[in-house]
Amino acid sequence: MNAKLLTGCAIAVAAGVLIYTQTETSSASIELAQLDYVPADTPLFYGQLKPFPYSKYFDLLPEQMKGADDLTPLIENLTTNNNKNAQFLASLLTQYQASLSSYDALKAAWGFADDYKGLAYTIGLMPVLRYQLDDETALFNTINNSADKAGINFTTKTIEGVDYTTYPLVFEDDITINLIVSVKDKWATITFDTKLNTSDDLRLALAIDKPSKSLTQTNKLNNYIAKYSFDGHSVAYIDHVEIANAITAKTPSRLGDMLDELLQQLGNPQAFDIARTPQCQNDITNLVSYWPASVTGSTYIQVTNSDAHFKADAILQSTATDIIKTLKSVRGFVPEHTTQLDGQMLSFAYGADISKIPPLINILSSAFKKAEFECAPLVDLQQQTQDTNLAALSMMTAMANGIQGVSVSVQDLVLEADANQQPQLKAFDALITLSATDPDNLLFTAKGFLPALADIEIPENGDAVSINTAIPYPLPAGLDIKLAKKGKHLVLFTGEKSATIANTLSEQALEKNGFLNTAVDLNSLMTPVINVFKMTGQVLPEQLDQLKNQTMSVYFATDIKDEGIVVNSEIKITKE
């Protein structure tokens, strides 16, 4: 997998919901008139509702994260194609790639304002991208230049004083998709005009007309902000109810009409008929109502000339209180040192009450089996699950009863070359924890599987003992692996930093405080990996080379809360 894609996905979680504050507090009120043009029933929405300083942010990014050479293979492939559409796209991508050299170049190519505001949503299936513009001439010069090179004849039209330029992309069977670009009141609009949408849809997309009911009138964004403690600078959502409604056609919607038109054009107009019986309309609507939306929003950012710090939350929204209560019962313990970015190279914590997993699956399975469905596909699926036997799972988890969580963290790793230029461990600082209601019983069980541990006694006062003699293979010089019982936590560790962390566990009560935490510092993690290649004289693979200067730390925490399944994310970027 492309390494830049990995880092890009990580940062997208926060960067897609970015905010910018000059002070420690910020208003959560929404004051963006452009929201009046967003239909209330849009199934997808993203809004950068208050200014974000992309000029500062772009300058902080390492060159590898700007993706200045990512598109070269795709561009080369497109340029060998004589198709006008391919040539048009190749030219656009070439200009985009060149614009990533600096923020000034990016602004000169696409006309961005220094403080970015933008919206992305759909009118049915019609995608709409709108953003605040500083220089409309720059935007049109870039697109027109690509159209000229590809031989695409574009035209400018006007609707009630609003100019828009049409770039026709012609495909097989004379299917034409028109790329539409327009600027009104310093806001650029980019959309696609097809046979699926009407002229009324185009007027809405160009912000000429307002929808009969706008997103502003629903108060949906303000409700999300208040309910999930977002700061109001950036919000995004996927409305599962609107999507399900379009598929089942329970009530008329623009998305449903366009889906019908698309199926008609594809020659399969009955594709959704099975979901549009009255029985399925009711059953699917009821199911989706328990998981109505996926919502994400910004909660904090600090951007300076030397670093940036982002926080954002994503919620799989749920009203299924009984299911959420059952899911919460499986939550376990995650140690404090895994709940934040705290200088670690990497850490992973999985908090789970193992004894509750079989009952959870039984409860969920039983609830599904007993549900009174009338929708044929759901009834068929229900029948297929009737013979599911969970006995094997219960037997497997019985041995681990009492376990509440496990974690691994690496604070430091240093390698050096030996006389043969082979990497050898010079320093290692790491810690593994196993938290349980009865750690003594777990230790007793472990001794049964590892006889070498039988003669090792773990002091009740929390003191650590070396277990080097119980490890059946040679250890590097100076590496002392210790085991200790700290309250309800068995701790295996080596190194001074991990010893300090281990000592804090005695004071940490065994409570259900989390589910899944992950933290990675890319720069410190890549250092020993790169050193291995240098010592052995091997060429560093491109994927790793792209990561070597990533001065970024990433933290994700997934938990089950009353409002649904929640992912908290945090990203720190430091200028090289």
Coordinates of C-alpha atoms in Angstrom, one line a residue:
M1 CA 0.0 0.0 0.0
N2 CA 1.2 3.5 -0.8
A3 CA 2.8 5.0 2.3
K4 CA 1.5 8.4 1.5
L5 CA -2.0 7.0 1.3
L6 CA -1.6 5.7 4.8
T7 CA -0.5 9.0 6.2
G8 CA -3.0 10.8 4.1
C9 CA -5.9 8.7 5.5
A10 CA -4.7 9.4 9.0
I11 CA -4.5 13.1 8.5
A12 CA -7.8 13.2 6.6
V13 CA -9.7 12.2 9.7
A14 CA -8.6 15.4 11.3
A15 CA -7.9 17.6 8.3
G16 CA -11.3 16.9 6.9
V17 CA -12.8 18.5 9.9
L18 CA -10.3 21.3 10.6
I19 CA -10.8 24.4 12.5
Y20 CA -8.8 27.4 13.4
T21 CA -8.8 29.4 16.6
Q22 CA -6.7 32.4 17.7
T23 CA -7.8 32.0 21.3
E24 CA -8.5 29.2 23.7
T25 CA -12.3 29.4 23.2
S26 CA -14.4 29.8 20.1
S27 CA -18.0 30.3 19.3
A28 CA -20.0 27.4 18.0
S29 CA -22.5 29.5 16.2
I30 CA -22.9 29.0 12.4
E31 CA -22.9 32.2 10.3
L32 CA -22.5 31.1 6.7
A33 CA -25.1 32.3 4.2
Q34 CA -24.1 29.7 1.6
L35 CA -25.8 27.0 3.7
D36 CA -29.1 28.5 2.6
Y37 CA -28.4 26.9 -0.8
V38 CA -27.8 23.3 0.6
P39 CA -30.9 21.1 0.4
A40 CA -32.2 19.8 3.7
D41 CA -32.3 16.2 2.3
T42 CA -28.7 16.1 1.1
P43 CA -27.4 12.6 2.1
L44 CA -23.8 13.7 2.2
F45 CA -22.4 17.0 3.6
Y46 CA -19.0 18.5 4.5
G47 CA -18.6 22.1 5.6
Q48 CA -15.6 24.1 6.5
L49 CA -17.9 26.7 8.0
K50 CA -15.3 29.2 9.4
P51 CA -11.9 30.2 8.0
F52 CA -9.0 27.8 8.0
P53 CA -5.5 29.2 7.3
Y54 CA -4.3 26.8 4.6
S55 CA -1.4 29.0 3.8
K56 CA 0.1 28.3 7.3
Y57 CA -1.0 24.7 7.3
F58 CA 0.4 23.9 3.8
D59 CA 3.8 25.4 4.9
L60 CA 3.9 23.0 7.9
L61 CA 3.4 19.9 5.8
P62 CA 6.6 17.8 5.0
E63 CA 7.2 17.6 1.3
Q64 CA 6.4 13.9 1.3
M65 CA 2.9 14.6 2.5
K66 CA 2.1 17.1 -0.3
G67 CA 2.2 14.3 -2.8
A68 CA 4.2 16.3 -5.4
D69 CA 5.1 13.1 -7.3
D70 CA 2.2 10.8 -6.4
L71 CA 0.3 11.3 -9.6
T72 CA 3.1 10.9 -12.1
P73 CA 2.3 7.2 -13.0
L74 CA -1.4 8.1 -13.5
I75 CA -0.5 11.1 -15.6
E76 CA 1.9 9.1 -17.8
N77 CA -0.8 6.5 -18.4
L78 CA -3.4 9.1 -19.3
T79 CA -1.2 10.9 -21.7
T80 CA -0.7 7.8 -23.8
N81 CA -4.5 7.7 -24.3
N82 CA -5.8 9.6 -27.3
N83 CA -9.2 10.1 -25.7
K84 CA -9.9 13.8 -25.1
N85 CA -11.3 13.1 -21.6
A86 CA -8.1 11.3 -20.6
Q87 CA -6.0 14.2 -22.0
F88 CA -8.1 16.7 -20.2
L89 CA -7.7 14.9 -16.9
A90 CA -4.0 14.4 -17.5
S91 CA -3.5 18.1 -18.0
L92 CA -5.5 19.0 -14.9
L93 CA -3.6 16.5 -12.8
T94 CA -0.3 17.8 -14.2
Q95 CA -1.2 21.4 -13.2
Y96 CA -2.4 20.2 -9.8
Q97 CA 0.8 18.3 -9.2
A98 CA 2.9 21.4 -10.1
S99 CA 0.8 23.5 -7.8
L100 CA 1.8 21.4 -4.8
S101 CA 5.3 22.9 -4.9
S102 CA 4.2 25.8 -2.6
Y103 CA 1.1 27.4 -1.3
D104 CA 1.7 30.4 -3.6
A105 CA 1.6 28.0 -6.6
L106 CA -1.5 26.3 -5.3
K107 CA -3.3 29.6 -4.9
A108 CA -2.1 30.8 -8.3
A109 CA -3.5 27.7 -10.0
W110 CA -6.9 27.3 -8.2
G111 CA -7.6 30.8 -6.9
F112 CA -7.9 29.8 -3.2
A113 CA -8.4 32.5 -0.5
D114 CA -5.8 32.4 2.2
D115 CA -8.4 31.5 4.8
Y116 CA -10.4 28.7 3.4
K117 CA -14.1 28.1 3.6
G118 CA -15.8 25.4 1.6
L119 CA -18.8 23.1 1.2
A120 CA -19.3 19.7 -0.4
Y121 CA -22.8 18.1 -0.7
T122 CA -25.1 16.5 -3.2
I123 CA -28.4 17.4 -4.8
G124 CA -29.7 13.9 -5.1
L125 CA -26.8 12.2 -7.0
M126 CA -25.4 15.5 -8.3
P127 CA -22.2 16.4 -6.5
V128 CA -21.5 20.0 -5.6
L129 CA -18.2 21.5 -4.4
R130 CA -18.2 25.1 -3.4
Y131 CA -15.4 27.1 -1.9
Q132 CA -14.5 30.7 -1.2
L133 CA -12.4 32.2 -4.0
D134 CA -9.8 34.9 -4.1
D135 CA -9.0 34.9 -7.8
E136 CA -11.5 33.5 -10.3
T137 CA -9.3 34.3 -13.2
A138 CA -6.7 31.8 -11.9
L139 CA -9.2 29.0 -11.6
F140 CA -10.6 29.5 -15.1
N141 CA -7.1 29.9 -16.7
T142 CA -6.1 26.5 -15.2
I143 CA -9.2 24.6 -16.4
N144 CA -9.4 26.4 -19.8
N145 CA -5.7 25.6 -20.4
S146 CA -6.4 21.9 -19.9
A147 CA -9.5 22.0 -22.1
D148 CA -7.5 23.7 -24.9
K149 CA -4.8 21.1 -24.7
A150 CA -7.3 18.2 -24.9
G151 CA -9.3 19.8 -27.7
I152 CA -12.5 20.2 -25.6
N153 CA -14.7 23.0 -26.8
F154 CA -16.1 24.8 -23.7
T155 CA -18.8 27.4 -23.7
T156 CA -19.9 30.0 -21.2
K157 CA -23.6 30.4 -20.6
T158 CA -25.7 32.7 -18.3
I159 CA -28.7 32.1 -16.1
E160 CA -30.2 35.2 -14.5
G161 CA -26.9 37.0 -14.5
V162 CA -24.9 34.1 -13.3
D163 CA -22.2 32.9 -15.7
Y164 CA -21.1 29.3 -15.8
T165 CA -18.7 27.4 -18.1
T166 CA -19.5 24.0 -19.5
Y167 CA -16.8 21.5 -20.4
P168 CA -18.4 18.5 -22.2
L169 CA -16.9 15.1 -21.6
V170 CA -18.2 12.7 -24.2
F171 CA -18.2 8.9 -23.5
E172 CA -19.3 5.8 -25.4
D173 CA -22.9 5.7 -26.8
D174 CA -22.8 9.5 -27.0
I175 CA -23.2 9.8 -23.2
T176 CA -22.1 13.3 -22.2
I177 CA -21.2 14.5 -18.7
N178 CA -20.7 18.3 -18.5
L179 CA -18.2 19.6 -16.0
I180 CA -19.7 22.9 -14.7
V181 CA -17.6 25.7 -13.2
S182 CA -19.1 29.0 -12.0
V183 CA -18.2 31.9 -9.7
K184 CA -20.8 33.9 -7.9
D185 CA -20.1 36.4 -5.0
K186 CA -16.5 35.1 -4.7
W187 CA -17.7 31.5 -4.3
A188 CA -16.6 29.0 -6.9
T189 CA -19.0 26.1 -7.7
I190 CA -17.8 22.9 -9.4
T191 CA -20.4 20.3 -10.3
F192 CA -21.5 17.9 -13.1
D193 CA -24.5 18.3 -15.3
T194 CA -25.9 15.0 -16.6
K195 CA -29.2 13.4 -17.8
L196 CA -29.9 12.4 -14.2
N197 CA -30.4 16.0 -13.1
T198 CA -32.8 18.7 -14.2
S199 CA -32.3 22.4 -15.0
D200 CA -33.8 23.1 -11.6
D201 CA -31.1 21.0 -10.0
L202 CA -28.5 23.0 -11.9
R203 CA -30.0 26.3 -10.7
L204 CA -29.7 25.0 -7.1
A205 CA -26.1 23.9 -7.6
L206 CA -25.2 27.3 -9.0
A207 CA -26.8 29.1 -6.0
I208 CA -29.3 30.9 -8.2
D209 CA -32.3 29.3 -6.5
K210 CA -32.7 28.2 -2.9
P211 CA -34.2 24.8 -2.1
S212 CA -37.7 24.6 -0.8
K213 CA -36.2 23.6 2.5
S214 CA -32.5 24.3 3.2
L215 CA -30.1 22.7 5.6
T216 CA -30.1 25.9 7.7
Q217 CA -33.9 25.5 8.3
T218 CA -33.4 22.0 9.7
N219 CA -31.1 23.2 12.5
K220 CA -29.3 19.8 11.9
L221 CA -25.8 21.2 12.1
N222 CA -26.4 23.2 15.3
N223 CA -27.9 20.1 16.8
Y224 CA -24.8 18.0 16.0
I225 CA -22.5 20.8 17.3
A226 CA -24.4 21.0 20.6
K227 CA -24.9 17.2 21.1
Y228 CA -21.3 16.2 20.4
S229 CA -19.5 19.3 21.7
F230 CA -18.1 20.3 18.3
D231 CA -16.7 23.8 18.0
G232 CA -18.7 24.7 14.9
H233 CA -15.8 25.4 12.6
S234 CA -16.2 22.2 10.6
V235 CA -18.9 19.5 10.4
A236 CA -19.5 16.5 8.1
Y237 CA -22.1 13.8 8.0
I238 CA -23.6 10.9 6.1
D239 CA -27.4 10.6 6.5
H240 CA -28.2 6.9 6.5
V241 CA -31.9 7.6 6.7
E242 CA -32.0 9.6 3.5
I243 CA -30.0 6.9 1.7
A244 CA -32.3 4.1 2.9
N245 CA -35.3 6.2 2.0
A246 CA -34.0 6.7 -1.5
I247 CA -33.4 2.9 -1.9
T248 CA -36.8 1.9 -0.5
A249 CA -38.7 4.8 -2.0
K250 CA -40.8 5.0 1.0
T251 CA -41.2 8.8 0.5
P252 CA -40.3 10.9 -2.5
S253 CA -36.8 12.3 -2.6
R254 CA -34.5 13.8 -5.2
L255 CA -31.9 11.1 -4.5
G256 CA -34.6 8.4 -5.1
D257 CA -35.7 10.0 -8.3
M258 CA -32.1 10.1 -9.6
L259 CA -31.4 6.5 -8.6
D260 CA -34.5 5.5 -10.5
E261 CA -33.3 7.4 -13.6
L262 CA -29.8 5.9 -13.3
L263 CA -31.2 2.3 -13.1
Q264 CA -33.4 3.1 -16.1
Q265 CA -30.4 4.2 -18.1
L266 CA -28.4 1.1 -17.0
G267 CA -31.2 -1.1 -18.2
N268 CA -32.1 -2.5 -14.8
P269 CA -35.1 -0.4 -13.6
Q270 CA -36.3 -3.1 -11.2
A271 CA -33.1 -3.5 -9.3
F272 CA -34.5 -2.1 -6.1
D273 CA -38.0 -3.6 -6.4
I274 CA -37.2 -6.2 -3.8
A275 CA -36.5 -3.4 -1.2
R276 CA -39.6 -1.4 -2.2
T277 CA -42.3 -3.7 -1.0
P278 CA -44.3 -2.2 1.9
Q279 CA -42.8 -4.9 4.2
C280 CA -39.2 -4.0 3.3
Q281 CA -39.9 -0.3 3.4
N282 CA -41.1 -0.6 7.0
D283 CA -38.4 -3.1 8.1
I284 CA -35.4 -1.3 6.5
T285 CA -36.6 2.1 7.7
N286 CA -37.0 0.8 11.3
L287 CA -33.5 -0.8 11.2
V288 CA -31.8 2.3 9.8
S289 CA -33.5 4.5 12.4
Y290 CA -31.4 2.9 15.0
W291 CA -28.2 4.0 13.2
P292 CA -29.4 7.2 11.6
A293 CA -26.1 8.9 10.7
S294 CA -22.3 9.0 10.7
V295 CA -21.2 12.4 12.0
T296 CA -17.8 14.0 12.3
G297 CA -16.7 17.4 13.6
S298 CA -13.7 19.4 14.8
T299 CA -13.1 20.0 18.5
Y300 CA -9.7 21.7 18.6
I301 CA -6.8 23.0 16.5
Q302 CA -3.8 25.2 17.1
V303 CA -1.8 26.3 14.1
T304 CA 1.5 28.2 14.4
N305 CA 4.4 28.8 12.2
S306 CA 6.2 25.7 13.6
D307 CA 3.5 23.2 14.4
A308 CA -0.2 22.2 14.2
H309 CA -2.4 20.3 16.6
F310 CA -5.7 18.9 15.5
K311 CA -8.5 17.1 17.4
A312 CA -11.7 15.7 15.9
D313 CA -14.5 13.3 16.8
A314 CA -16.4 10.9 14.5
I315 CA -19.6 9.2 15.7
L316 CA -21.6 6.3 14.3
Q317 CA -24.8 7.7 15.7
S318 CA -27.2 5.2 17.4
T319 CA -30.6 5.3 19.1
A320 CA -30.5 1.6 19.8
T321 CA -30.1 2.0 23.6
D322 CA -30.4 -1.7 24.4
I323 CA -27.7 -2.6 21.8
I324 CA -25.4 0.2 22.9
K325 CA -25.8 -0.9 26.6
T326 CA -24.9 -4.4 25.6
L327 CA -21.9 -3.3 23.6
K328 CA -20.7 -1.1 26.5
S329 CA -20.6 -4.2 28.7
V330 CA -17.7 -5.5 26.7
R331 CA -15.6 -2.4 27.3
G332 CA -12.5 -3.0 29.4
F333 CA -9.5 -1.3 30.8
V334 CA -6.9 0.8 28.9
P335 CA -3.9 2.1 30.7
E336 CA -3.5 5.9 31.1
H337 CA -0.3 6.0 29.1
T338 CA -2.2 4.7 26.0
T339 CA -4.9 7.4 26.2
Q340 CA -2.9 10.3 24.6
L341 CA 0.1 11.3 22.5
D342 CA 2.8 11.3 25.1
G343 CA 6.1 10.8 23.3
Q344 CA 5.8 7.1 22.7
M345 CA 7.1 5.6 19.5
L346 CA 3.9 3.5 19.3
S347 CA 1.3 2.1 21.6
F348 CA -1.7 -0.1 21.3
A349 CA -4.4 -0.9 23.9
Y350 CA -7.4 -3.2 23.6
G351 CA -9.8 -2.9 26.5
A352 CA -12.3 -5.8 26.6
D353 CA -14.0 -7.8 29.2
I354 CA -13.3 -11.2 27.6
S355 CA -16.0 -13.0 29.7
K356 CA -18.7 -10.7 28.2
I357 CA -17.9 -11.4 24.5
P358 CA -19.8 -14.7 24.2
P359 CA -22.9 -13.3 26.0
L360 CA -22.7 -10.2 23.8
I361 CA -22.7 -12.3 20.6
N362 CA -25.5 -14.5 22.0
I363 CA -27.6 -11.5 22.9
L364 CA -27.1 -9.8 19.5
S365 CA -27.6 -13.0 17.6
S366 CA -30.7 -13.9 19.6
A367 CA -32.2 -10.4 19.1
F368 CA -31.7 -10.7 15.3
K369 CA -33.2 -14.2 15.3
K370 CA -36.3 -13.2 17.2
A371 CA -36.9 -9.9 15.4
E372 CA -40.2 -9.9 13.6
F373 CA -39.2 -9.2 10.0
E374 CA -41.6 -9.3 7.0
C375 CA -39.1 -8.2 4.4
A376 CA -38.2 -11.2 2.4
P377 CA -34.4 -10.7 2.2
L378 CA -34.2 -10.1 5.9
V379 CA -36.3 -13.1 6.7
D380 CA -34.0 -15.2 4.5
L381 CA -30.9 -13.9 6.3
Q382 CA -32.6 -14.5 9.7
Q383 CA -33.3 -18.1 8.7
Q384 CA -29.6 -18.6 7.7
T385 CA -28.5 -17.6 11.2
Q386 CA -30.8 -20.0 13.1
D387 CA -28.3 -22.8 13.3
T388 CA -25.3 -20.7 14.4
N389 CA -23.5 -22.4 17.3
L390 CA -21.3 -20.2 19.5
A391 CA -20.2 -23.1 21.8
A392 CA -16.7 -23.1 20.3
L393 CA -16.3 -19.4 21.0
S394 CA -17.4 -19.8 24.6
M395 CA -14.8 -22.5 25.1
M396 CA -12.0 -20.4 23.7
T397 CA -12.8 -17.4 25.8
A398 CA -13.3 -19.4 29.0
M399 CA -9.6 -19.7 29.4
A400 CA -9.3 -15.9 29.3
N401 CA -12.1 -15.1 31.7
G402 CA -11.2 -12.2 34.0
I403 CA -9.0 -10.4 31.4
Q404 CA -10.0 -6.8 31.1
G405 CA -7.4 -5.5 28.7
V406 CA -4.0 -5.8 27.1
S407 CA -1.6 -3.1 25.9
V408 CA 1.7 -2.8 24.2
S409 CA 3.9 0.3 24.0
V410 CA 7.3 1.1 22.7
Q411 CA 9.1 4.1 24.1
D412 CA 12.4 3.7 22.4
L413 CA 14.3 1.4 20.0
V414 CA 17.9 1.9 19.0
L415 CA 19.9 -0.3 16.6
E416 CA 23.6 -0.3 15.8
A417 CA 25.8 -2.2 13.4
D418 CA 28.0 -5.0 14.5
A419 CA 31.4 -6.0 13.0
N420 CA 29.5 -7.6 10.0
Q421 CA 27.4 -4.5 9.5
Q422 CA 24.3 -6.3 10.7
P423 CA 21.8 -4.5 13.0
Q424 CA 22.0 -5.3 16.6
L425 CA 19.8 -4.1 19.5
K426 CA 21.5 -1.4 21.4
A427 CA 18.6 -0.1 23.5
F428 CA 15.0 -1.2 23.9
D429 CA 12.4 0.5 26.0
A430 CA 9.0 -1.2 25.9
L431 CA 6.1 -2.4 28.1
I432 CA 3.3 -4.9 27.9
T433 CA 0.4 -4.9 30.3
L434 CA -2.3 -7.5 31.0
S435 CA -5.1 -6.3 33.2
A436 CA -7.4 -8.8 34.9
T437 CA -9.8 -9.2 37.9
D438 CA -7.5 -12.0 39.1
P439 CA -4.0 -11.6 37.8
D440 CA -2.7 -14.3 40.1
N441 CA -4.9 -16.9 38.4
L442 CA -3.6 -15.7 35.0
L443 CA -0.1 -16.0 36.2
F444 CA -0.7 -19.5 37.5
T445 CA -2.2 -20.5 34.1
A446 CA 0.8 -19.0 32.3
K447 CA 3.2 -21.0 34.3
G448 CA 1.4 -24.2 33.2
F449 CA 2.1 -23.3 29.6
L450 CA 5.6 -21.9 30.3
P451 CA 7.4 -24.2 32.8
A452 CA 10.4 -21.9 32.8
L453 CA 8.3 -19.4 34.8
A454 CA 7.4 -21.9 37.5
D455 CA 10.3 -21.0 39.8
I456 CA 9.8 -17.2 39.5
E457 CA 7.9 -15.7 42.3
I458 CA 6.3 -12.3 41.7
P459 CA 6.3 -10.1 44.9
E460 CA 3.0 -8.8 46.1
N461 CA 4.4 -5.4 46.9
G462 CA 4.8 -4.5 43.2
D463 CA 8.5 -5.0 43.0
A464 CA 9.7 -6.2 39.6
V465 CA 11.8 -9.3 39.0
S466 CA 14.0 -10.2 36.1
I467 CA 12.8 -13.1 33.9
N468 CA 15.8 -13.3 31.6
T469 CA 16.5 -16.8 32.8
A470 CA 13.1 -18.0 31.8
I471 CA 13.5 -16.8 28.2
P472 CA 14.8 -19.8 26.1
Y473 CA 17.0 -17.8 23.7
P474 CA 19.9 -15.5 24.1
L475 CA 19.2 -11.8 24.8
P476 CA 21.2 -8.8 23.7
A477 CA 23.7 -7.6 26.3
G478 CA 22.2 -5.2 28.7
L479 CA 18.6 -6.1 28.0
D480 CA 16.9 -6.9 31.3
I481 CA 13.2 -8.0 30.9
K482 CA 11.2 -7.6 34.1
L483 CA 7.9 -8.8 35.3
A484 CA 5.8 -7.2 38.1
K485 CA 2.3 -7.2 39.5
K486 CA 1.0 -3.7 39.9
G487 CA -2.3 -3.9 41.5
K488 CA -4.6 -5.7 39.0
H489 CA -2.1 -5.4 36.2
L490 CA 0.7 -7.8 35.2
V491 CA 3.5 -5.8 33.6
L492 CA 6.3 -7.1 31.4
F493 CA 8.8 -4.3 30.7
T494 CA 12.4 -3.2 29.9
G495 CA 13.9 0.2 30.0
E496 CA 13.8 3.2 32.2
K497 CA 10.8 5.0 30.6
S498 CA 8.7 1.8 30.7
A499 CA 9.8 1.2 34.3
T500 CA 8.4 4.7 35.2
I501 CA 5.2 3.9 33.4
A502 CA 4.9 0.6 35.1
N503 CA 5.1 2.2 38.5
T504 CA 2.0 4.3 37.8
L505 CA -0.2 1.3 37.2
S506 CA -0.5 0.4 40.8
E507 CA -2.7 3.5 41.3
Q508 CA -4.9 2.8 38.3
A509 CA -8.1 1.1 39.3
L510 CA -9.4 -1.7 37.1
E511 CA -12.4 0.0 35.5
K512 CA -14.3 0.0 32.2
N513 CA -12.7 3.1 30.7
G514 CA -12.1 2.3 27.0
F515 CA -12.1 -0.1 24.1
L516 CA -9.3 0.5 21.5
N517 CA -6.5 3.0 21.5
T518 CA -3.6 3.5 19.0
A519 CA -0.8 6.0 18.9
V520 CA 2.1 6.3 16.4
D521 CA 4.9 8.8 16.1
L522 CA 6.0 8.3 12.5
N523 CA 9.3 10.0 12.7
S524 CA 10.6 8.1 15.7
L525 CA 9.2 4.8 14.4
M526 CA 10.9 5.2 11.1
T527 CA 14.4 6.0 12.5
P528 CA 15.4 2.5 13.5
V529 CA 13.8 1.0 10.3
I530 CA 15.8 3.4 8.1
N531 CA 19.0 2.6 10.1
V532 CA 18.6 -1.1 9.3
F533 CA 18.7 -0.4 5.6
K534 CA 21.7 1.9 6.0
M535 CA 23.6 -0.7 8.0
T536 CA 23.0 -3.5 5.5
G537 CA 23.6 -1.3 2.5
Q538 CA 20.1 -2.0 1.1
V539 CA 18.1 0.5 -0.9
L540 CA 15.3 2.0 1.1
P541 CA 12.0 1.0 -0.5
E542 CA 10.0 3.9 -1.9
Q543 CA 7.1 3.4 0.5
L544 CA 9.5 3.7 3.5
D545 CA 11.5 6.6 1.9
Q546 CA 8.3 8.6 1.7
L547 CA 7.8 8.2 5.5
K548 CA 11.2 9.0 6.7
N549 CA 10.6 12.7 7.2
Q550 CA 7.1 12.5 8.4
T551 CA 7.1 14.7 11.5
M552 CA 3.7 13.6 12.5
S553 CA 2.1 11.9 15.5
V554 CA -1.3 10.3 15.3
Y555 CA -3.7 9.1 18.0
F556 CA -7.0 7.3 17.6
A557 CA -9.4 6.1 20.4
T558 CA -12.4 4.0 19.5
D559 CA -15.0 3.7 22.3
I560 CA -18.7 2.8 22.8
K561 CA -20.7 5.6 24.4
D562 CA -24.3 6.4 24.9
E563 CA -24.5 8.3 21.6
G564 CA -23.0 5.4 19.6
I565 CA -19.6 4.2 18.5
V566 CA -17.1 7.1 18.8
V567 CA -13.7 7.7 17.4
N568 CA -11.6 10.5 18.9
S569 CA -8.6 11.5 16.8
E570 CA -5.6 13.7 17.4
I571 CA -2.8 14.7 15.1
K572 CA 0.3 16.7 15.7
I573 CA 2.6 18.0 12.9
T574 CA 5.9 19.7 13.5
K575 CA 7.7 21.6 10.8
E576 CA 10.9 19.9 9.6

